[in-house]
mmCIF file of C-alpha atoms in Angstrom:
data_model
loop_
_atom_site.group_PDB
_atom_site.id
_atom_site.type_symbol
_atom_site.label_atom_id
_atom_site.label_comp_id
_atom_site.label_asym_id
_atom_site.label_seq_id
_atom_site.Cartn_x
_atom_site.Cartn_y
_atom_site.Cartn_z
ATOM 1 C CA UNK A 623 0.051 0.057 0.032
ATOM 2 C CA UNK A 624 3.008 2.341 0.418
ATOM 3 C CA UNK A 625 3.240 2.513 -3.302
ATOM 4 C CA UNK A 626 -0.335 3.710 -3.794
ATOM 5 C CA UNK A 627 -0.574 7.442 -4.858
ATOM 6 C CA UNK A 628 -3.530 9.501 -5.917
ATOM 7 C CA UNK A 629 -3.480 12.989 -7.628
ATOM 8 C CA UNK A 630 -6.900 14.394 -7.111
ATOM 9 C CA UNK A 631 -8.728 17.514 -8.577
ATOM 10 C CA UNK A 632 -12.321 17.867 -6.977
ATOM 11 C CA UNK A 633 -15.210 20.228 -6.498
ATOM 12 C CA UNK A 634 -14.001 20.890 -2.970
ATOM 13 C CA UNK A 635 -11.041 23.043 -4.292
ATOM 14 C CA UNK A 636 -11.985 23.795 -7.939
ATOM 15 C CA UNK A 637 -14.946 25.406 -9.503
ATOM 16 C CA UNK A 638 -16.806 22.707 -11.602
ATOM 17 C CA UNK A 639 -16.562 24.779 -14.702
ATOM 18 C CA UNK A 640 -12.826 25.043 -14.392
ATOM 19 C CA UNK A 641 -12.572 21.302 -13.466
ATOM 20 C CA UNK A 642 -13.714 20.383 -16.976
ATOM 21 C CA UNK A 643 -10.653 21.748 -18.504
ATOM 22 C CA UNK A 644 -8.818 18.835 -17.064
ATOM 23 C CA UNK A 645 -11.038 16.196 -18.615
ATOM 24 C CA UNK A 646 -9.382 14.341 -21.601
ATOM 25 C CA UNK A 647 -11.519 13.112 -24.486
ATOM 26 C CA UNK A 648 -12.212 9.338 -24.133
ATOM 27 C CA UNK A 649 -11.069 8.560 -27.596
ATOM 28 C CA UNK A 650 -7.441 9.711 -26.623
ATOM 29 C CA UNK A 651 -7.621 8.651 -23.063
ATOM 30 C CA UNK A 652 -5.939 5.078 -23.370
ATOM 31 C CA UNK A 653 -3.044 6.388 -25.535
ATOM 32 C CA UNK A 654 -2.351 9.330 -23.230
ATOM 33 C CA UNK A 655 -2.385 7.102 -20.155
ATOM 34 C CA UNK A 656 -0.147 4.562 -21.774
ATOM 35 C CA UNK A 657 2.222 7.386 -22.702
ATOM 36 C CA UNK A 658 2.501 8.904 -19.169
ATOM 37 C CA UNK A 659 2.804 5.487 -17.703
ATOM 38 C CA UNK A 660 5.854 4.767 -19.816
ATOM 39 C CA UNK A 661 7.373 8.285 -19.527
ATOM 40 C CA UNK A 662 7.050 8.273 -15.667
ATOM 41 C CA UNK A 663 7.807 4.536 -15.173
ATOM 42 C CA UNK A 664 4.461 3.931 -13.348
ATOM 43 C CA UNK A 665 3.664 0.222 -12.901
ATOM 44 C CA UNK A 666 -0.095 0.662 -12.682
ATOM 45 C CA UNK A 667 -2.613 3.433 -13.245
ATOM 46 C CA UNK A 668 -5.982 4.374 -13.874
ATOM 47 C CA UNK A 669 -7.992 7.777 -14.544
ATOM 48 C CA UNK A 670 -11.280 8.739 -12.992
ATOM 49 C CA UNK A 671 -13.350 11.558 -14.380
ATOM 50 C CA UNK A 672 -16.934 12.495 -13.041
ATOM 51 C CA UNK A 673 -19.038 15.548 -12.854
ATOM 52 C CA UNK A 674 -17.041 16.628 -9.667
ATOM 53 C CA UNK A 675 -13.700 15.021 -9.900
ATOM 54 C CA UNK A 676 -10.643 14.247 -12.041
ATOM 55 C CA UNK A 677 -8.244 11.791 -10.358
ATOM 56 C CA UNK A 678 -5.298 9.755 -11.197
ATOM 57 C CA UNK A 679 -4.715 6.607 -9.178
ATOM 58 C CA UNK A 680 -1.405 4.922 -9.481
ATOM 59 C CA UNK A 681 1.098 2.496 -7.881
ATOM 60 C CA UNK A 682 4.762 3.625 -7.965
ATOM 61 C CA UNK A 683 7.686 3.668 -5.594
ATOM 62 C CA UNK A 684 8.532 7.330 -6.629
ATOM 63 C CA UNK A 685 7.722 10.289 -4.404
ATOM 64 C CA UNK A 686 4.686 11.969 -5.834
ATOM 65 C CA UNK A 687 4.863 15.539 -4.607
ATOM 66 C CA UNK A 688 3.599 18.851 -6.216
ATOM 67 C CA UNK A 689 6.654 18.996 -8.491
ATOM 68 C CA UNK A 690 6.037 15.288 -9.803
ATOM 69 C CA UNK A 691 2.307 16.100 -10.196
ATOM 70 C CA UNK A 692 2.968 19.257 -12.212
ATOM 71 C CA UNK A 693 5.153 17.396 -14.605
ATOM 72 C CA UNK A 694 2.765 14.549 -14.846
ATOM 73 C CA UNK A 695 -0.268 16.815 -15.636
ATOM 74 C CA UNK A 696 1.734 18.825 -18.098
ATOM 75 C CA UNK A 697 2.595 15.667 -19.957
ATOM 76 C CA UNK A 698 -0.903 14.230 -19.743
ATOM 77 C CA UNK A 699 -2.784 17.310 -20.777
ATOM 78 C CA UNK A 700 -0.704 19.306 -23.212
ATOM 79 C CA UNK A 701 -3.504 21.754 -23.897
ATOM 80 C CA UNK A 702 -3.325 23.551 -20.499
ATOM 81 C CA UNK A 703 -1.403 26.762 -20.444
ATOM 82 C CA UNK A 704 1.291 27.419 -17.908
ATOM 83 C CA UNK A 705 -0.751 29.811 -15.806
ATOM 84 C CA UNK A 706 -3.800 27.353 -15.842
ATOM 85 C CA UNK A 707 -1.559 24.463 -14.902
ATOM 86 C CA UNK A 708 -0.156 26.421 -11.971
ATOM 87 C CA UNK A 709 -3.571 27.366 -10.718
ATOM 88 C CA UNK A 710 -4.814 23.749 -10.871
ATOM 89 C CA UNK A 711 -1.643 22.542 -9.005
ATOM 90 C CA UNK A 712 -2.215 24.916 -6.326
ATOM 91 C CA UNK A 713 -5.640 23.234 -5.807
ATOM 92 C CA UNK A 714 -4.490 19.657 -6.257
ATOM 93 C CA UNK A 715 -4.845 17.104 -3.489
ATOM 94 C CA UNK A 716 -2.021 14.409 -3.274
ATOM 95 C CA UNK A 717 -2.573 11.271 -1.255
ATOM 96 C CA UNK A 718 0.065 8.405 -0.464
ATOM 97 C CA UNK A 719 0.035 5.152 1.271
ATOM 98 C CA UNK A 720 -2.763 4.474 3.640
ATOM 99 C CA UNK A 721 -4.146 8.009 3.266
ATOM 100 C CA UNK A 722 -4.594 7.249 -0.532
ATOM 101 C CA UNK A 723 -6.487 4.135 0.322
ATOM 102 C CA UNK A 724 -8.724 5.932 2.759
ATOM 103 C CA UNK A 725 -9.383 8.541 0.071
ATOM 104 C CA UNK A 726 -10.350 5.876 -2.411
ATOM 105 C CA UNK A 727 -12.657 4.186 0.005
ATOM 106 C CA UNK A 728 -14.318 7.522 0.998
ATOM 107 C CA UNK A 729 -14.737 8.230 -2.692
ATOM 108 C CA UNK A 730 -16.341 4.977 -3.570
ATOM 109 C CA UNK A 731 -18.836 5.413 -0.563
ATOM 110 C CA UNK A 732 -19.778 8.884 -1.928
ATOM 111 C CA UNK A 733 -18.352 10.518 1.249
ATOM 112 C CA UNK A 734 -16.262 12.828 -1.017
ATOM 113 C CA UNK A 735 -19.038 13.368 -3.580
ATOM 114 C CA UNK A 736 -20.848 16.651 -4.219
ATOM 115 C CA UNK A 737 -24.064 14.681 -3.356
ATOM 116 C CA UNK A 738 -23.220 12.531 -0.245
ATOM 117 C CA UNK A 739 -25.138 9.224 -0.544
ATOM 118 C CA UNK A 740 -25.316 9.002 -4.355
ATOM 119 C CA UNK A 741 -24.348 5.510 -5.572
ATOM 120 C CA UNK A 742 -23.263 6.415 -9.083
ATOM 121 C CA UNK A 743 -19.748 7.107 -8.087
ATOM 122 C CA UNK A 744 -19.140 3.422 -7.357
ATOM 123 C CA UNK A 745 -20.205 2.469 -10.822
ATOM 124 C CA UNK A 746 -18.106 5.250 -12.245
ATOM 125 C CA UNK A 747 -15.075 4.148 -10.313
ATOM 126 C CA UNK A 748 -15.441 0.454 -11.436
ATOM 127 C CA UNK A 749 -15.923 1.488 -14.956
ATOM 128 C CA UNK A 750 -12.835 3.666 -15.004
ATOM 129 C CA UNK A 751 -10.791 0.863 -13.508
ATOM 130 C CA UNK A 752 -12.178 -1.722 -15.768
ATOM 131 C CA UNK A 753 -11.396 0.399 -18.880
ATOM 132 C CA UNK A 754 -7.774 0.766 -17.804
ATOM 133 C CA UNK A 755 -7.491 -2.868 -16.732
ATOM 134 C CA UNK A 756 -8.640 -4.005 -20.339
ATOM 135 C CA UNK A 757 -6.041 -1.736 -21.653
ATOM 136 C CA UNK A 758 -3.305 -3.451 -19.721
ATOM 137 C CA UNK A 759 -2.636 -0.414 -17.551
ATOM 138 C CA UNK A 760 -3.287 -2.008 -14.308
ATOM 139 C CA UNK A 761 -2.171 -5.293 -12.559
ATOM 140 C CA UNK A 762 -2.279 -7.265 -9.380
ATOM 141 C CA UNK A 763 -1.977 -4.394 -6.880
ATOM 142 C CA UNK A 764 -4.776 -2.412 -8.314
ATOM 143 C CA UNK A 765 -6.805 -5.512 -8.493
ATOM 144 C CA UNK A 766 -6.497 -6.048 -4.749
ATOM 145 C CA UNK A 767 -7.172 -2.351 -4.054
ATOM 146 C CA UNK A 768 -10.265 -2.313 -6.225
ATOM 147 C CA UNK A 769 -11.585 -5.488 -4.508
ATOM 148 C CA UNK A 770 -11.353 -3.608 -1.173
ATOM 149 C CA UNK A 771 -12.921 -0.521 -2.694
ATOM 150 C CA UNK A 772 -15.918 -2.293 -4.096
ATOM 151 C CA UNK A 773 -16.403 -4.370 -0.844
ATOM 152 C CA UNK A 774 -16.197 -1.349 1.476
ATOM 153 C CA UNK A 775 -18.717 0.677 -0.588
ATOM 154 C CA UNK A 776 -21.268 -2.157 -0.683
ATOM 155 C CA UNK A 777 -20.985 -2.509 3.127
ATOM 156 C CA UNK A 778 -21.461 1.095 3.594
ATOM 157 C CA UNK A 779 -24.612 1.326 1.316
ATOM 158 C CA UNK A 780 -25.941 -1.814 2.973
ATOM 159 C CA UNK A 781 -25.295 -1.152 6.517
ATOM 160 C CA UNK A 782 -25.797 2.549 6.842
ATOM 161 C CA UNK A 783 -28.691 4.939 5.884
ATOM 162 C CA UNK A 784 -26.259 7.153 3.834
ATOM 163 C CA UNK A 785 -28.113 6.308 0.632
ATOM 164 C CA UNK A 786 -31.622 6.140 2.105
ATOM 165 C CA UNK A 787 -34.044 8.173 -0.033
ATOM 166 C CA UNK A 788 -31.104 8.472 -2.501
ATOM 167 C CA UNK A 789 -30.250 11.816 -4.009
ATOM 168 C CA UNK A 790 -28.018 12.120 -6.981
ATOM 169 C CA UNK A 791 -26.979 14.858 -9.408
ATOM 170 C CA UNK A 792 -29.400 13.358 -11.869
ATOM 171 C CA UNK A 793 -32.400 13.428 -9.467
ATOM 172 C CA UNK A 794 -31.643 16.930 -8.303
ATOM 173 C CA UNK A 795 -31.376 18.074 -11.980
ATOM 174 C CA UNK A 796 -34.772 16.334 -12.752
ATOM 175 C CA UNK A 797 -36.364 18.125 -9.784
ATOM 176 C CA UNK A 798 -35.311 21.488 -11.131
ATOM 177 C CA UNK A 799 -36.535 20.572 -14.539
ATOM 178 C CA UNK A 800 -39.870 19.478 -13.120
ATOM 179 C CA UNK A 801 -40.254 22.881 -11.550
ATOM 180 C CA UNK A 802 -40.435 24.273 -14.969
ATOM 181 C CA UNK A 803 -43.674 22.463 -15.572
ATOM 182 C CA UNK A 804 -42.866 21.230 -19.050
ATOM 183 C CA UNK A 805 -45.886 19.328 -20.592
ATOM 184 C CA UNK A 806 -45.571 15.590 -21.025
ATOM 185 C CA UNK A 807 -45.583 15.939 -24.941
ATOM 186 C CA UNK A 808 -42.684 18.423 -24.797
ATOM 187 C CA UNK A 809 -40.019 17.776 -27.447
ATOM 188 C CA UNK A 810 -36.826 16.503 -25.787
ATOM 189 C CA UNK A 811 -33.648 16.281 -27.476
ATOM 190 C CA UNK A 812 -31.120 13.983 -25.623
ATOM 191 C CA UNK A 813 -27.493 14.492 -26.620
ATOM 192 C CA UNK A 814 -25.306 11.615 -25.409
ATOM 193 C CA UNK A 815 -26.441 8.018 -24.569
ATOM 194 C CA UNK A 816 -24.161 7.371 -21.557
ATOM 195 C CA UNK A 817 -25.210 6.384 -18.058
ATOM 196 C CA UNK A 818 -26.140 9.902 -16.792
ATOM 197 C CA UNK A 819 -28.493 10.465 -19.703
ATOM 198 C CA UNK A 820 -29.956 6.970 -19.351
ATOM 199 C CA UNK A 821 -30.630 7.654 -15.774
ATOM 200 C CA UNK A 822 -32.421 10.951 -16.351
ATOM 201 C CA UNK A 823 -34.316 9.453 -19.324
ATOM 202 C CA UNK A 824 -35.859 7.008 -16.668
ATOM 203 C CA UNK A 825 -37.257 9.978 -14.710
ATOM 204 C CA UNK A 826 -38.684 11.545 -17.780
ATOM 205 C CA UNK A 827 -40.210 8.199 -18.887
ATOM 206 C CA UNK A 828 -41.543 7.735 -15.418
ATOM 207 C CA UNK A 829 -43.342 10.991 -15.561
ATOM 208 C CA UNK A 830 -44.914 10.295 -18.946
ATOM 209 C CA UNK A 831 -42.626 12.142 -21.369
ATOM 210 C CA UNK A 832 -42.760 10.585 -24.695
ATOM 211 C CA UNK A 833 -41.357 12.842 -27.381
ATOM 212 C CA UNK A 834 -37.665 12.071 -27.759
ATOM 213 C CA UNK A 835 -34.864 12.395 -30.248
ATOM 214 C CA UNK A 836 -31.492 10.855 -29.096
ATOM 215 C CA UNK A 837 -28.109 12.032 -30.546
ATOM 216 C CA UNK A 838 -24.806 10.279 -29.861
ATOM 217 C CA UNK A 839 -21.367 9.879 -31.545
ATOM 218 C CA UNK A 840 -21.944 6.015 -31.730
ATOM 219 C CA UNK A 841 -25.327 5.571 -33.477
ATOM 220 C CA UNK A 842 -25.885 2.076 -32.059
ATOM 221 C CA UNK A 843 -25.904 3.507 -28.572
ATOM 222 C CA UNK A 844 -28.290 6.169 -29.613
ATOM 223 C CA UNK A 845 -30.532 3.483 -31.092
ATOM 224 C CA UNK A 846 -30.599 1.463 -27.972
ATOM 225 C CA UNK A 847 -31.634 4.440 -25.787
ATOM 226 C CA UNK A 848 -34.069 5.629 -28.332
ATOM 227 C CA UNK A 849 -35.731 2.181 -28.540
ATOM 228 C CA UNK A 850 -36.010 2.367 -24.829
ATOM 229 C CA UNK A 851 -37.824 5.713 -24.921
ATOM 230 C CA UNK A 852 -39.810 5.115 -28.190
ATOM 231 C CA UNK A 853 -37.954 7.882 -29.808
ATOM 232 C CA UNK A 854 -35.595 8.430 -32.814
ATOM 233 C CA UNK A 855 -31.903 7.932 -33.001
ATOM 234 C CA UNK A 856 -29.274 10.147 -34.808
ATOM 235 C CA UNK A 857 -25.603 10.635 -34.841
ATOM 236 C CA UNK A 858 -24.095 13.908 -33.554
ATOM 237 C CA UNK A 859 -23.724 15.371 -37.024
ATOM 238 C CA UNK A 860 -27.412 15.364 -37.372
ATOM 239 C CA UNK A 861 -27.730 18.115 -34.895
ATOM 240 C CA UNK A 862 -26.729 20.537 -37.638
ATOM 241 C CA UNK A 863 -29.588 19.486 -39.784
ATOM 242 C CA UNK A 864 -32.427 18.498 -37.354
ATOM 243 C CA UNK A 865 -35.489 20.638 -38.061
ATOM 244 C CA UNK A 866 -38.249 19.323 -35.809
ATOM 245 C CA UNK A 867 -37.684 21.878 -33.002
ATOM 246 C CA UNK A 868 -37.406 21.214 -29.359
ATOM 247 C CA UNK A 869 -38.643 22.372 -25.894
ATOM 248 C CA UNK A 870 -35.815 20.900 -23.840
ATOM 249 C CA UNK A 871 -32.251 19.531 -24.483
ATOM 250 C CA UNK A 872 -30.768 16.980 -22.047
ATOM 251 C CA UNK A 873 -27.081 16.819 -22.615
ATOM 252 C CA UNK A 874 -24.105 14.863 -21.176
ATOM 253 C CA UNK A 875 -21.163 13.875 -23.294
ATOM 254 C CA UNK A 876 -17.441 13.316 -22.824
ATOM 255 C CA UNK A 877 -16.580 16.020 -25.443
ATOM 256 C CA UNK A 878 -13.974 18.491 -24.306
ATOM 257 C CA UNK A 879 -15.320 21.201 -26.670
ATOM 258 C CA UNK A 880 -19.006 22.522 -26.645
ATOM 259 C CA UNK A 881 -21.379 20.397 -28.633
ATOM 260 C CA UNK A 882 -24.099 23.024 -28.561
ATOM 261 C CA UNK A 883 -22.641 26.135 -30.350
ATOM 262 C CA UNK A 884 -24.610 29.132 -31.312
ATOM 263 C CA UNK A 885 -24.791 27.997 -34.884
ATOM 264 C CA UNK A 886 -26.155 24.548 -33.952
ATOM 265 C CA UNK A 887 -28.681 26.045 -31.348
ATOM 266 C CA UNK A 888 -29.822 28.630 -33.820
ATOM 267 C CA UNK A 889 -30.419 25.775 -36.368
ATOM 268 C CA UNK A 890 -32.256 23.566 -33.836
ATOM 269 C CA UNK A 891 -34.714 26.436 -32.974
ATOM 270 C CA UNK A 892 -35.753 26.252 -36.686
ATOM 271 C CA UNK A 893 -37.167 29.881 -36.382
ATOM 272 C CA UNK A 894 -38.776 29.497 -32.926
ATOM 273 C CA UNK A 895 -38.087 32.314 -30.478
ATOM 274 C CA UNK A 896 -39.489 31.186 -27.111
ATOM 275 C CA UNK A 897 -37.524 30.344 -24.018
ATOM 276 C CA UNK A 898 -36.127 26.845 -24.097
ATOM 277 C CA UNK A 899 -34.605 24.656 -21.484
ATOM 278 C CA UNK A 900 -31.122 23.031 -21.393
ATOM 279 C CA UNK A 901 -30.075 20.469 -18.720
ATOM 280 C CA UNK A 902 -26.271 20.215 -19.188
ATOM 281 C CA UNK A 903 -24.635 17.690 -16.810
ATOM 282 C CA UNK A 904 -21.366 17.400 -18.618
ATOM 283 C CA UNK A 905 -18.030 18.443 -17.337
ATOM 284 C CA UNK A 906 -16.887 20.503 -19.151
ATOM 285 C CA UNK A 907 -20.318 21.747 -20.230
ATOM 286 C CA UNK A 908 -21.614 20.825 -23.662
ATOM 287 C CA UNK A 909 -23.271 24.248 -24.048
ATOM 288 C CA UNK A 910 -21.070 27.079 -25.329
ATOM 289 C CA UNK A 911 -21.360 30.200 -22.999
ATOM 290 C CA UNK A 912 -22.447 32.421 -25.984
ATOM 291 C CA UNK A 913 -25.661 30.384 -26.318
ATOM 292 C CA UNK A 914 -26.688 31.494 -22.832
ATOM 293 C CA UNK A 915 -25.744 35.039 -23.692
ATOM 294 C CA UNK A 916 -27.620 35.279 -26.988
ATOM 295 C CA UNK A 917 -30.768 33.272 -26.407
ATOM 296 C CA UNK A 918 -33.547 33.114 -23.727
ATOM 297 C CA UNK A 919 -32.647 29.629 -21.856
ATOM 298 C CA UNK A 920 -33.621 28.024 -18.594
ATOM 299 C CA UNK A 921 -30.114 26.476 -17.842
ATOM 300 C CA UNK A 922 -29.597 23.682 -15.274
ATOM 301 C CA UNK A 923 -26.016 22.492 -14.745
ATOM 302 C CA UNK A 924 -24.135 20.630 -12.108
ATOM 303 C CA UNK A 925 -22.741 23.764 -10.678
ATOM 304 C CA UNK A 926 -26.245 25.164 -9.782
ATOM 305 C CA UNK A 927 -26.987 22.287 -7.569
ATOM 306 C CA UNK A 928 -24.393 23.186 -4.859
ATOM 307 C CA UNK A 929 -26.826 24.598 -2.416
ATOM 308 C CA UNK A 930 -29.076 21.585 -2.496
ATOM 309 C CA UNK A 931 -25.956 19.422 -2.159
ATOM 310 C CA UNK A 932 -25.026 21.234 1.113
ATOM 311 C CA UNK A 933 -28.420 20.702 2.536
ATOM 312 C CA UNK A 934 -28.128 16.993 1.662
ATOM 313 C CA UNK A 935 -24.819 16.672 3.463
ATOM 314 C CA UNK A 936 -26.328 18.158 6.731
ATOM 315 C CA UNK A 937 -29.229 15.708 6.520
ATOM 316 C CA UNK A 938 -26.794 12.733 6.342
ATOM 317 C CA UNK A 939 -24.114 14.035 8.580
ATOM 318 C CA UNK A 940 -24.858 11.313 11.403
ATOM 319 C CA UNK A 941 -24.430 8.516 8.875
ATOM 320 C CA UNK A 942 -20.853 9.620 8.091
ATOM 321 C CA UNK A 943 -19.692 8.206 11.530
ATOM 322 C CA UNK A 944 -21.065 4.861 10.687
ATOM 323 C CA UNK A 945 -19.441 4.940 7.298
ATOM 324 C CA UNK A 946 -16.099 5.950 8.489
ATOM 325 C CA UNK A 947 -16.163 3.140 10.968
ATOM 326 C CA UNK A 948 -16.766 0.652 8.247
ATOM 327 C CA UNK A 949 -14.013 2.106 6.331
ATOM 328 C CA UNK A 950 -11.556 1.872 9.139
ATOM 329 C CA UNK A 951 -12.452 -1.881 9.628
ATOM 330 C CA UNK A 952 -11.837 -2.547 5.924
ATOM 331 C CA UNK A 953 -8.526 -0.758 6.034
ATOM 332 C CA UNK A 954 -7.281 -2.991 8.811
ATOM 333 C CA UNK A 955 -8.466 -6.076 7.052
ATOM 334 C CA UNK A 956 -6.755 -4.839 3.853
ATOM 335 C CA UNK A 957 -3.478 -4.390 5.604
ATOM 336 C CA UNK A 958 -3.603 -8.017 6.638
ATOM 337 C CA UNK A 959 -4.449 -9.180 3.172
ATOM 338 C CA UNK A 960 -1.540 -7.243 1.792
ATOM 339 C CA UNK A 961 0.823 -8.961 4.363
ATOM 340 C CA UNK A 962 -0.510 -12.361 3.226
ATOM 341 C CA UNK A 963 -0.080 -11.551 -0.461
ATOM 342 C CA UNK A 964 3.515 -10.529 0.262
ATOM 343 C CA UNK A 965 4.033 -13.999 1.663
ATOM 344 C CA UNK A 966 2.319 -15.621 -1.345
ATOM 345 C CA UNK A 967 4.441 -13.680 -3.911
ATOM 346 C CA UNK A 968 7.560 -14.285 -2.022
ATOM 347 C CA UNK A 969 6.963 -18.042 -1.813
ATOM 348 C CA UNK A 970 5.560 -18.461 -5.350
ATOM 349 C CA UNK A 971 8.620 -20.586 -6.293
ATOM 350 C CA UNK A 972 8.233 -22.936 -3.422
ATOM 351 C CA UNK A 973 5.805 -25.396 -5.153
ATOM 352 C CA UNK A 974 8.055 -25.494 -8.206
ATOM 353 C CA UNK A 975 11.161 -26.239 -6.212
ATOM 354 C CA UNK A 976 9.451 -28.995 -4.296
ATOM 355 C CA UNK A 977 8.327 -30.632 -7.616
ATOM 356 C CA UNK A 978 11.767 -30.430 -8.985
ATOM 357 C CA UNK A 979 13.054 -32.230 -5.751
ATOM 358 C CA UNK A 980 10.340 -34.875 -6.214
ATOM 359 C CA UNK A 981 11.261 -35.494 -9.832
ATOM 360 C CA UNK A 982 14.836 -35.621 -9.091
ATOM 361 C CA UNK A 983 14.323 -38.232 -6.300
ATOM 362 C CA UNK A 984 12.080 -40.426 -8.324
ATOM 363 C CA UNK A 985 13.870 -40.079 -11.699
ATOM 364 C CA UNK A 986 17.465 -39.935 -10.604
ATOM 365 C CA UNK A 987 18.490 -40.389 -7.012
ATOM 366 C CA UNK A 988 16.210 -43.359 -6.288
ATOM 367 C CA UNK A 989 15.333 -44.338 -9.889
ATOM 368 C CA UNK A 990 16.713 -47.912 -9.699
ATOM 369 C CA UNK A 991 14.883 -48.652 -6.426
ATOM 370 C CA UNK A 992 11.670 -47.317 -7.735
ATOM 371 C CA UNK A 993 11.802 -49.296 -10.850
ATOM 372 C CA UNK A 994 12.344 -52.447 -8.774
ATOM 373 C CA UNK A 995 9.118 -51.932 -6.964
ATOM 374 C CA UNK A 996 6.022 -53.882 -7.968
ATOM 375 C CA UNK A 997 2.984 -51.745 -9.170
ATOM 376 C CA UNK A 998 1.101 -51.903 -5.926
ATOM 377 C CA UNK A 999 4.199 -50.562 -4.082
ATOM 378 C CA UNK A 1000 4.731 -47.965 -6.610
ATOM 379 C CA UNK A 1001 1.077 -46.747 -6.221
ATOM 380 C CA UNK A 1002 1.543 -46.581 -2.401
ATOM 381 C CA UNK A 1003 4.812 -44.762 -2.806
ATOM 382 C CA UNK A 1004 3.151 -42.198 -5.229
ATOM 383 C CA UNK A 1005 0.391 -41.476 -2.663
ATOM 384 C CA UNK A 1006 2.872 -40.944 0.099
ATOM 385 C CA UNK A 1007 4.956 -38.577 -2.026
ATOM 386 C CA UNK A 1008 1.834 -36.712 -3.216
ATOM 387 C CA UNK A 1009 0.687 -36.188 0.362
ATOM 388 C CA UNK A 1010 4.021 -35.095 1.570
ATOM 389 C CA UNK A 1011 4.422 -32.836 -1.326
ATOM 390 C CA UNK A 1012 1.157 -30.926 -0.520
ATOM 391 C CA UNK A 1013 2.199 -30.542 3.050
ATOM 392 C CA UNK A 1014 5.687 -29.401 2.171
ATOM 393 C CA UNK A 1015 4.073 -26.630 0.172
ATOM 394 C CA UNK A 1016 1.056 -25.616 2.442
ATOM 395 C CA UNK A 1017 2.739 -25.853 5.902
ATOM 396 C CA UNK A 1018 5.490 -23.406 5.403
ATOM 397 C CA UNK A 1019 3.217 -20.883 3.606
ATOM 398 C CA UNK A 1020 0.702 -21.020 6.532
ATOM 399 C CA UNK A 1021 3.355 -20.795 9.141
ATOM 400 C CA UNK A 1022 4.956 -17.750 7.332
ATOM 401 C CA UNK A 1023 1.686 -15.986 7.073
ATOM 402 C CA UNK A 1024 1.053 -16.537 10.803
ATOM 403 C CA UNK A 1025 4.468 -15.212 11.712
ATOM 404 C CA UNK A 1026 4.174 -12.149 9.607
ATOM 405 C CA UNK A 1027 0.695 -11.451 10.739
ATOM 406 C CA UNK A 1028 1.446 -11.799 14.382
ATOM 407 C CA UNK A 1029 4.599 -9.556 14.031
ATOM 408 C CA UNK A 1030 2.326 -6.548 14.927
#
């Protein structure tokens, strides 16, 4: 665990609108992570980006201080200017060793989220890890860490009331949308077919909204969501030519540049001049600032949910104590697991060595004697050797684990 390091940029120190500038386009993500992994000689790494955080989780024996973090971010996100980079680094949080593990567990349990008690963060964390695991960017250490992370989060959500009457960014956004009293046959454009938009679509469906058009970079994903909603599916390019008008736009993509520009918005209006609604849950925002300046828009974004989030934290304050106790218990268990794993790795060659001794004894040292035995005697000898082999492998490993665990 001493090699576990986290470089974190979160809503606690950075404005959400600014945080979006650290987000990297999903299409380039794997290549960039592989590049910095090699450049900085990092054994394992994964990247987490949500609506209120950008974090790099890594295992490395190197000291990860502000100087290292600055060089790392500079190499990872080459689009940041020097002044912006310095500003971000002033607000960066760096965690090492057990402190890094505690941070990951608190994050997975939503204790570090904008909306304490929301469960989406665990799914986002697992998805981020799986993406990097499939790309070969993580290994055994991160596997053990993530097993503990998932186990702890599930225990917190199961054994505390922290997620009772769950509130999430999506549910808060829908509440604000509902307050605008849109009619159920309102024309809704959904841009992006990811988890966030799928979740908010469920709220819309539940409240009888039925007029949907879904736009997504990958048309197959747009078609899947559109089929669930009984709507139409298009690729993102179709936004430029779509002429059926709209009453509300729900948007959340991983794009690093605005999707809804003034030109596209003007085209989507198709001559209509009334006030429209945009729910933009993307970080960075999918909506260009100029759209809000030039057109009458009811604009709902993650940043505007801060006050509700603070009230939510106050309501769940007493559950934090229970959650932190579960985290502390899991940290203690994880430390024991790490000690056992160290023994397993250190003694990995024991079985192979014992098999070598066995083969040498039977095929060389005592070859003539073994050959002179009758079939029944050889079977008995084989059983005895197999039994002894298993014991010679298991007993030393168990004893070594006990010794190491009882050291403390």
